[in-house]
mmCIF file of N, CA and C in Angstrom:
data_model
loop_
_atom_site.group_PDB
_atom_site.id
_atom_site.type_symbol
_atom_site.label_atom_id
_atom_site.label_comp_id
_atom_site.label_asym_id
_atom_site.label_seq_id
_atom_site.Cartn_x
_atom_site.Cartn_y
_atom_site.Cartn_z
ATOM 1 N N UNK A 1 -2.962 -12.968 4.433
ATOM 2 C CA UNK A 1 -2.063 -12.385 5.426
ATOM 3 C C UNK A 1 -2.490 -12.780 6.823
ATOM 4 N N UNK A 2 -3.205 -13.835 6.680
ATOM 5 C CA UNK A 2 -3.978 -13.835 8.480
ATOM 6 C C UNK A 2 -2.405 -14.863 9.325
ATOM 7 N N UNK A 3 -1.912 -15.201 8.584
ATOM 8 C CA UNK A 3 -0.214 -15.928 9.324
ATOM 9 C C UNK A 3 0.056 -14.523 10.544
ATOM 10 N N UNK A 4 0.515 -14.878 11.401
ATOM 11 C CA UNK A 4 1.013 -13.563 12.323
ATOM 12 C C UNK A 4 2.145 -12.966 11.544
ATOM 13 N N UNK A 5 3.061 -13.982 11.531
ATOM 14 C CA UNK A 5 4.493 -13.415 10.177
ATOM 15 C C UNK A 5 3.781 -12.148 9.835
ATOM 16 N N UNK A 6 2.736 -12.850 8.546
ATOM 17 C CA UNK A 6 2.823 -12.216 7.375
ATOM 18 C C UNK A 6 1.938 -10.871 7.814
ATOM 19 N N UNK A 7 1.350 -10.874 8.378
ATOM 20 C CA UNK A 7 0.622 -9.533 8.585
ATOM 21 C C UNK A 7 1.219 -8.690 9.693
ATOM 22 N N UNK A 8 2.120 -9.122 10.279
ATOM 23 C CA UNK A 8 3.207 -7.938 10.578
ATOM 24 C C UNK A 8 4.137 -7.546 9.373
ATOM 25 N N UNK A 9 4.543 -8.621 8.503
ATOM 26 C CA UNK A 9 5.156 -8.237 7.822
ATOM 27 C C UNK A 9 4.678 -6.774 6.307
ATOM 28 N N UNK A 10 3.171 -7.294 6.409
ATOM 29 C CA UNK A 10 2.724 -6.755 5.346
ATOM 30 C C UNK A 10 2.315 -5.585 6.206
ATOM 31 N N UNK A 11 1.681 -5.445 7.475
ATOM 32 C CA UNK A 11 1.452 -3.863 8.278
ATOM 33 C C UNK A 11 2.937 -3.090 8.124
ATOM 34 N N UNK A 12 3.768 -3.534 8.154
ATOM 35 C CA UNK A 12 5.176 -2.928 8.410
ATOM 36 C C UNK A 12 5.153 -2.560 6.811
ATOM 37 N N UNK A 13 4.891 -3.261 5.835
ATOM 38 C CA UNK A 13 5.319 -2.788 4.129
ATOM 39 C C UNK A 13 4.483 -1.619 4.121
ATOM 40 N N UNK A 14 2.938 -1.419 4.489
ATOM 41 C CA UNK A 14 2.062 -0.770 4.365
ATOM 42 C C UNK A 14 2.532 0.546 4.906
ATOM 43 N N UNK A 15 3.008 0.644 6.366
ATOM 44 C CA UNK A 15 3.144 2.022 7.001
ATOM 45 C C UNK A 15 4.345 2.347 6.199
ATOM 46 N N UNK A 16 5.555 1.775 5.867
ATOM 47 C CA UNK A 16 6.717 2.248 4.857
ATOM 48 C C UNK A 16 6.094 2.750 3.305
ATOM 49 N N UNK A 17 4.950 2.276 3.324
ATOM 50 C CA UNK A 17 4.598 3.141 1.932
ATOM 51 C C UNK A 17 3.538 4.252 2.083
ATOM 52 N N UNK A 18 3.170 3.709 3.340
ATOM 53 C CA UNK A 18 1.924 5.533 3.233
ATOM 54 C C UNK A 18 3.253 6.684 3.914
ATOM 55 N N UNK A 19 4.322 6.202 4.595
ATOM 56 C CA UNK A 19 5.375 7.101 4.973
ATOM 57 C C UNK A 19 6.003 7.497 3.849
ATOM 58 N N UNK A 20 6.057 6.901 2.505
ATOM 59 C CA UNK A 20 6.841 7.273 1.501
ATOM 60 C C UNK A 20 5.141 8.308 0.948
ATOM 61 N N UNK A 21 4.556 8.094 0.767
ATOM 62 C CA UNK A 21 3.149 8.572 0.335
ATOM 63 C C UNK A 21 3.082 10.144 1.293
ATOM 64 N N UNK A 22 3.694 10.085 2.681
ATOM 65 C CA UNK A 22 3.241 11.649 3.842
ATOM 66 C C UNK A 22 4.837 12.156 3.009
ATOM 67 N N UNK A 23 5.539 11.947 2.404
ATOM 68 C CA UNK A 23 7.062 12.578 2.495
ATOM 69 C C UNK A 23 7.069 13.070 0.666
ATOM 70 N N UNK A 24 6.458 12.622 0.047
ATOM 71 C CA UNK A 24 6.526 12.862 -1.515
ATOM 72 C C UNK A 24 5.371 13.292 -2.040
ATOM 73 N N UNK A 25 5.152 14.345 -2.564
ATOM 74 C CA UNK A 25 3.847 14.931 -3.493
ATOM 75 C C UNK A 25 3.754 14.608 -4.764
ATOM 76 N N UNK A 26 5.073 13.979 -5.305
ATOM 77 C CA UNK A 26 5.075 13.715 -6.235
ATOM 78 C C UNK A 26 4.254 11.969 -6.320
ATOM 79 N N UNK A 27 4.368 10.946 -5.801
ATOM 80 C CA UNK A 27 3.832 10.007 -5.380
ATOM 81 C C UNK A 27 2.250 10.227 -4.947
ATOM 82 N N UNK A 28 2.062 11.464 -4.109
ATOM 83 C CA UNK A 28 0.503 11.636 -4.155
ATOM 84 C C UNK A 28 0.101 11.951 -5.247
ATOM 85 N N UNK A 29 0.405 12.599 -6.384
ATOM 86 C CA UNK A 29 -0.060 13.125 -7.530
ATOM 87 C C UNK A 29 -0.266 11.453 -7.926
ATOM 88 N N UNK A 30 0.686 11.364 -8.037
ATOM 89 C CA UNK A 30 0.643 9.672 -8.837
ATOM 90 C C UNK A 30 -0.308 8.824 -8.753
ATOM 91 N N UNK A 31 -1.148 8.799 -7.438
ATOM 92 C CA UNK A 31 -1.546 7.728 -7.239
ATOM 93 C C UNK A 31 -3.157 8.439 -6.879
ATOM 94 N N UNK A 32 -3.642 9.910 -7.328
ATOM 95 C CA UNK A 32 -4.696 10.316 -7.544
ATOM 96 C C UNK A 32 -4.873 11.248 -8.649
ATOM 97 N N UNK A 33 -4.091 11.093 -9.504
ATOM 98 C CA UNK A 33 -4.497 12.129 -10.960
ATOM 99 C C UNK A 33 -5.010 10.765 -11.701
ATOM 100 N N UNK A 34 -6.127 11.246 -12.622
ATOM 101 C CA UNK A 34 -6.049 10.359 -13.832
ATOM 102 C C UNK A 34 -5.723 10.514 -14.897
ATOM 103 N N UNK A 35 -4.717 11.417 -14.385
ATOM 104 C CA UNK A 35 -4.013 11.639 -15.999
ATOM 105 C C UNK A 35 -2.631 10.563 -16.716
ATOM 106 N N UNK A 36 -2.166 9.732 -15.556
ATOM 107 C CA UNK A 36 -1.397 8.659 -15.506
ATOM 108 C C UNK A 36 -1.959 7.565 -16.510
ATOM 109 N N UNK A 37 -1.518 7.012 -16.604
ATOM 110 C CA UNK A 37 -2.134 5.723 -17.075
ATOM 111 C C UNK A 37 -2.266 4.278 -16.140
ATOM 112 N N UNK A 38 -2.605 3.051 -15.764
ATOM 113 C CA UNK A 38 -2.853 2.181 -15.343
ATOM 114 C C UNK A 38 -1.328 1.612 -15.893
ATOM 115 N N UNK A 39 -0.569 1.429 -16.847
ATOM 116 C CA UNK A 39 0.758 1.121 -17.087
ATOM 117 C C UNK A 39 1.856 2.037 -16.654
ATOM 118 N N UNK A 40 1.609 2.982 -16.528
ATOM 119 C CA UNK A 40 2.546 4.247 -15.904
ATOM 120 C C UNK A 40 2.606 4.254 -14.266
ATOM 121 N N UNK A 41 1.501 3.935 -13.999
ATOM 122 C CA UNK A 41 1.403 3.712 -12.935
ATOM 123 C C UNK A 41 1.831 2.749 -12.254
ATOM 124 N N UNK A 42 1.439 1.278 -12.586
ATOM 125 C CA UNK A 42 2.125 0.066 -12.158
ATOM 126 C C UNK A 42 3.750 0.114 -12.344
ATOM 127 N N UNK A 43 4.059 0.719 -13.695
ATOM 128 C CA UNK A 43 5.320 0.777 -13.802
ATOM 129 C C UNK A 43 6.346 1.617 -12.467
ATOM 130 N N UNK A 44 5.253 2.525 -11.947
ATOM 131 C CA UNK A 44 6.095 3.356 -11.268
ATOM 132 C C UNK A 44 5.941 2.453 -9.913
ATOM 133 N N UNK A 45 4.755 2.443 -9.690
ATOM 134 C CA UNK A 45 4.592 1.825 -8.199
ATOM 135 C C UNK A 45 5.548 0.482 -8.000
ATOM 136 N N UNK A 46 5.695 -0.319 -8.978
ATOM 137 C CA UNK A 46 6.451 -1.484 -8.663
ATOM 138 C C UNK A 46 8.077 -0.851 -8.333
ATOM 139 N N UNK A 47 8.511 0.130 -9.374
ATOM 140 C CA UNK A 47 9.897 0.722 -9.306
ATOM 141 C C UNK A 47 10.252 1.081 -7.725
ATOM 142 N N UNK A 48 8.986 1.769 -6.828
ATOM 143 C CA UNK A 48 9.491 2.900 -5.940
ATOM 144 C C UNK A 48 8.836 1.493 -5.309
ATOM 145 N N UNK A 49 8.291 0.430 -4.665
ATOM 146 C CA UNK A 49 8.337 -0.995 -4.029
ATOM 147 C C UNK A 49 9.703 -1.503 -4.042
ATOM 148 N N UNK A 50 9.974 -1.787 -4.972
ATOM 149 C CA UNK A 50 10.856 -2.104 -5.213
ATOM 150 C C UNK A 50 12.479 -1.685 -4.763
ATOM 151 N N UNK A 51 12.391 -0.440 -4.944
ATOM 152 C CA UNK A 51 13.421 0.173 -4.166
ATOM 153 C C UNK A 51 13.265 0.451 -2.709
ATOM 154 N N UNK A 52 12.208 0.452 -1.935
ATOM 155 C CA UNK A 52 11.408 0.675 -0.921
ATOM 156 C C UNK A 52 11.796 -0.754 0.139
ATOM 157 N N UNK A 53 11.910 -1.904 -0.835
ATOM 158 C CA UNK A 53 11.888 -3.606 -0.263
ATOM 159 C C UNK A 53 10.761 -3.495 -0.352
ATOM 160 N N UNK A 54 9.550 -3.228 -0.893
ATOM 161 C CA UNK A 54 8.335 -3.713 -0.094
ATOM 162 C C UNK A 54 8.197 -4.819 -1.300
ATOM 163 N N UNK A 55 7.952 -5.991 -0.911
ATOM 164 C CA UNK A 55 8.073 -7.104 -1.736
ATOM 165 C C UNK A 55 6.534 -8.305 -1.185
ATOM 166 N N UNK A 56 6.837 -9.006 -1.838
ATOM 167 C CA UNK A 56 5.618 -10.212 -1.395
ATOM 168 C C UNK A 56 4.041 -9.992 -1.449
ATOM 169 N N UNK A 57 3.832 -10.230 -0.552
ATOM 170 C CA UNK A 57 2.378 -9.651 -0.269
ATOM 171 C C UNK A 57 2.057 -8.603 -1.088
ATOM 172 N N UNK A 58 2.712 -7.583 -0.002
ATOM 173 C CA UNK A 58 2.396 -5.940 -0.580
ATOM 174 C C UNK A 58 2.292 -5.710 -1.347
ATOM 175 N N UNK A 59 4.008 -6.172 -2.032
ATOM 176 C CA UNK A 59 4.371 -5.469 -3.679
ATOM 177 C C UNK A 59 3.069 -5.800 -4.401
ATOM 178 N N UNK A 60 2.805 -7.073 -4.272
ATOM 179 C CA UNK A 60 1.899 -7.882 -5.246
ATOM 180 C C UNK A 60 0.474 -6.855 -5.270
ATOM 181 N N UNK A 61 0.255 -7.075 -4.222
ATOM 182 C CA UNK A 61 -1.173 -6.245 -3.980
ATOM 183 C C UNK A 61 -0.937 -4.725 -4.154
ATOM 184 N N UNK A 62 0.015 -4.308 -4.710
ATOM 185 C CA UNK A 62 0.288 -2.389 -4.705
ATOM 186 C C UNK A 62 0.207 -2.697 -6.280
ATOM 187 N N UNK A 63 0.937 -3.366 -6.994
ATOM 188 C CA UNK A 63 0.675 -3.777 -8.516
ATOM 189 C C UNK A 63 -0.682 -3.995 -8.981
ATOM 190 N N UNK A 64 -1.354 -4.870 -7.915
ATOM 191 C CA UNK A 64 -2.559 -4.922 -7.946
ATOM 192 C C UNK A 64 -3.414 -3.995 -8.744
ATOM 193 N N UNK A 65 -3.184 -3.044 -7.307
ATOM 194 C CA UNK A 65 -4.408 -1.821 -7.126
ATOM 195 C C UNK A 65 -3.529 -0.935 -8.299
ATOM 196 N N UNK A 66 -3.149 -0.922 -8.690
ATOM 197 C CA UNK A 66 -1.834 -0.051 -9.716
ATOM 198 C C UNK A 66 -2.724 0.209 -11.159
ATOM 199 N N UNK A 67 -2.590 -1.900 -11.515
ATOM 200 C CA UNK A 67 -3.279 -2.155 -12.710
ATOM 201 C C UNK A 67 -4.502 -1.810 -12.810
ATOM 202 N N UNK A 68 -5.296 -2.289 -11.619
ATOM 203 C CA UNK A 68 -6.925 -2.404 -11.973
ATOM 204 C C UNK A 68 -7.118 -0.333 -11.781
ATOM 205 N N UNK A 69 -6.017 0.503 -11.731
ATOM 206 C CA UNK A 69 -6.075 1.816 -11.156
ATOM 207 C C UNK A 69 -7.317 2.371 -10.112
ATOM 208 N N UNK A 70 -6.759 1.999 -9.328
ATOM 209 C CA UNK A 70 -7.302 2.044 -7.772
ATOM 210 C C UNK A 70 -6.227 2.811 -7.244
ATOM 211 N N UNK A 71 -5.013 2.654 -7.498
ATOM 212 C CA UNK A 71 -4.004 3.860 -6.342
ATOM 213 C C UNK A 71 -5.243 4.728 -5.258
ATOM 214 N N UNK A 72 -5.911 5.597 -6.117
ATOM 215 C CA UNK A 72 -6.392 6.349 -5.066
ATOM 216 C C UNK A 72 -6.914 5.808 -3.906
ATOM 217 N N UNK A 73 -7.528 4.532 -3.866
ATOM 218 C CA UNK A 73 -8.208 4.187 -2.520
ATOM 219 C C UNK A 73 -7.321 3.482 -1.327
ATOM 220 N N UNK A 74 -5.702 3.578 -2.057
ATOM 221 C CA UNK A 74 -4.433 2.562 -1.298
ATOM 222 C C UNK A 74 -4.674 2.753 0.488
ATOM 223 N N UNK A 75 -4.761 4.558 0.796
ATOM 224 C CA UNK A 75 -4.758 5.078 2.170
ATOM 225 C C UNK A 75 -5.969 4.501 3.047
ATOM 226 N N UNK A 76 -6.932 4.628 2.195
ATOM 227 C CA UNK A 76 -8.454 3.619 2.898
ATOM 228 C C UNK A 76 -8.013 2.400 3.212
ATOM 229 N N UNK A 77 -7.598 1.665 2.178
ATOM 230 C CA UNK A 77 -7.354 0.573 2.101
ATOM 231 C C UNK A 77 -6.113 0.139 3.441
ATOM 232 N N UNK A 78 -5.138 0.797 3.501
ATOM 233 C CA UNK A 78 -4.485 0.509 4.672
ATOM 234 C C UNK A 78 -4.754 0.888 6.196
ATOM 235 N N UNK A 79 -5.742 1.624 6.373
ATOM 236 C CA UNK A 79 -6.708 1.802 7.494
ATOM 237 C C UNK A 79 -7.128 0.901 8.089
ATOM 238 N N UNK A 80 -8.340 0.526 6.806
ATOM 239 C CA UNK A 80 -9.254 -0.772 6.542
ATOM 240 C C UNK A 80 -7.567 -1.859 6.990
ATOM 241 N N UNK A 81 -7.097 -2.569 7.112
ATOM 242 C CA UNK A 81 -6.317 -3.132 7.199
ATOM 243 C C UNK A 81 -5.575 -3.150 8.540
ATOM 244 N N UNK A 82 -5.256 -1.937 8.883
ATOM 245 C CA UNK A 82 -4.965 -1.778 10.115
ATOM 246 C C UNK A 82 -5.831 -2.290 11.301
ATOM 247 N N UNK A 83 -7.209 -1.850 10.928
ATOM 248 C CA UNK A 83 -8.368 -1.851 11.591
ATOM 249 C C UNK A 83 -8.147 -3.622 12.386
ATOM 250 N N UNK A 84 -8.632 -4.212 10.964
ATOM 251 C CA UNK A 84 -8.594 -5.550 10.517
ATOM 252 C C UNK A 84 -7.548 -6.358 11.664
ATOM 253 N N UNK A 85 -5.827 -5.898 11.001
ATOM 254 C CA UNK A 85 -5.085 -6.421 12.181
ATOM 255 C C UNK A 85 -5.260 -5.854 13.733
ATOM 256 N N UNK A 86 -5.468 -5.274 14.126
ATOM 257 C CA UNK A 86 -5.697 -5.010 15.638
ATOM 258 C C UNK A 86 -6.973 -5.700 15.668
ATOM 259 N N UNK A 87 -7.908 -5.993 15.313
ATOM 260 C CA UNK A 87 -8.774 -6.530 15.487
ATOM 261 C C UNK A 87 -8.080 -8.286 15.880
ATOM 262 N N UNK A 88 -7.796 -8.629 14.945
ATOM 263 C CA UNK A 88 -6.769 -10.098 14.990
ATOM 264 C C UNK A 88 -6.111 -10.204 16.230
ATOM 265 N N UNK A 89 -5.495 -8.960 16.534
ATOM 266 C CA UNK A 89 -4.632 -8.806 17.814
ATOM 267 C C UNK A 89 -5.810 -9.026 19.052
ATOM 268 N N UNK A 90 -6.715 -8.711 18.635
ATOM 269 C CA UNK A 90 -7.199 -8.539 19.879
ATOM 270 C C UNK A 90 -7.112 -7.071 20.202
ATOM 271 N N UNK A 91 -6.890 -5.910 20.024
ATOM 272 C CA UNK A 91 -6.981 -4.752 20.203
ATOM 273 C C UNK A 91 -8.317 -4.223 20.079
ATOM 274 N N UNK A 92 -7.887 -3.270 21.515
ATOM 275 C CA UNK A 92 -9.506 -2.572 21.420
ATOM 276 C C UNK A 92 -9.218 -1.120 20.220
ATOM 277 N N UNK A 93 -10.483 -0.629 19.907
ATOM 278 C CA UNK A 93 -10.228 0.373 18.802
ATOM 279 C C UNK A 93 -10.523 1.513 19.427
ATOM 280 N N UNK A 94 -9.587 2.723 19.398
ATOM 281 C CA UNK A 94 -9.742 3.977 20.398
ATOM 282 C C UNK A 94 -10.363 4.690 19.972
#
């Protein structure tokens, strides 16, 4: 994602899914119970991407973390990321 494109594009997929993540409890359950499965899970996460647009990059890497069942660390992970791009930008960190 270091393309400028793509890492606006993929910061923009990211905040549309931790915004779908602050608006649904049902999606937080999802993506920190282990009572799901690693196929239940991917299955779902690609569905609600999918309907979401979040495609490319993201999708790929939300399937990712889906399969290997990581969901729970997604919110770190887009921090860590955020961090990352403002850093790229040149942004100071407040």
């Amino acid at each position: 994602a270091s393309q400028a494109n793509s890492v606006s594009k993929v910061e923009a997929d990211l905040n549309g899914f931790e915004a779908l993540l602050a608006g649904s409890a049902d999606l937080t359950r999802l993506i920190n119970s282990p009572v799901f499965s690693s196929e239940d899970q991917a299955k779902a996460i690609a569905a609600i991407a999918d309907k979401a647009g979040i495609t490319g990059l993201t999708g790929n890497f939300l399937r990712v973390v889906a399969k290997n069942r990581r969901l729970f660390a997604v919110p770190g992970m887009i921090k860590a990321f955020r961090q990352i791009a403002a850093e790229a930008r040149g942004e100071a960190a407040a």
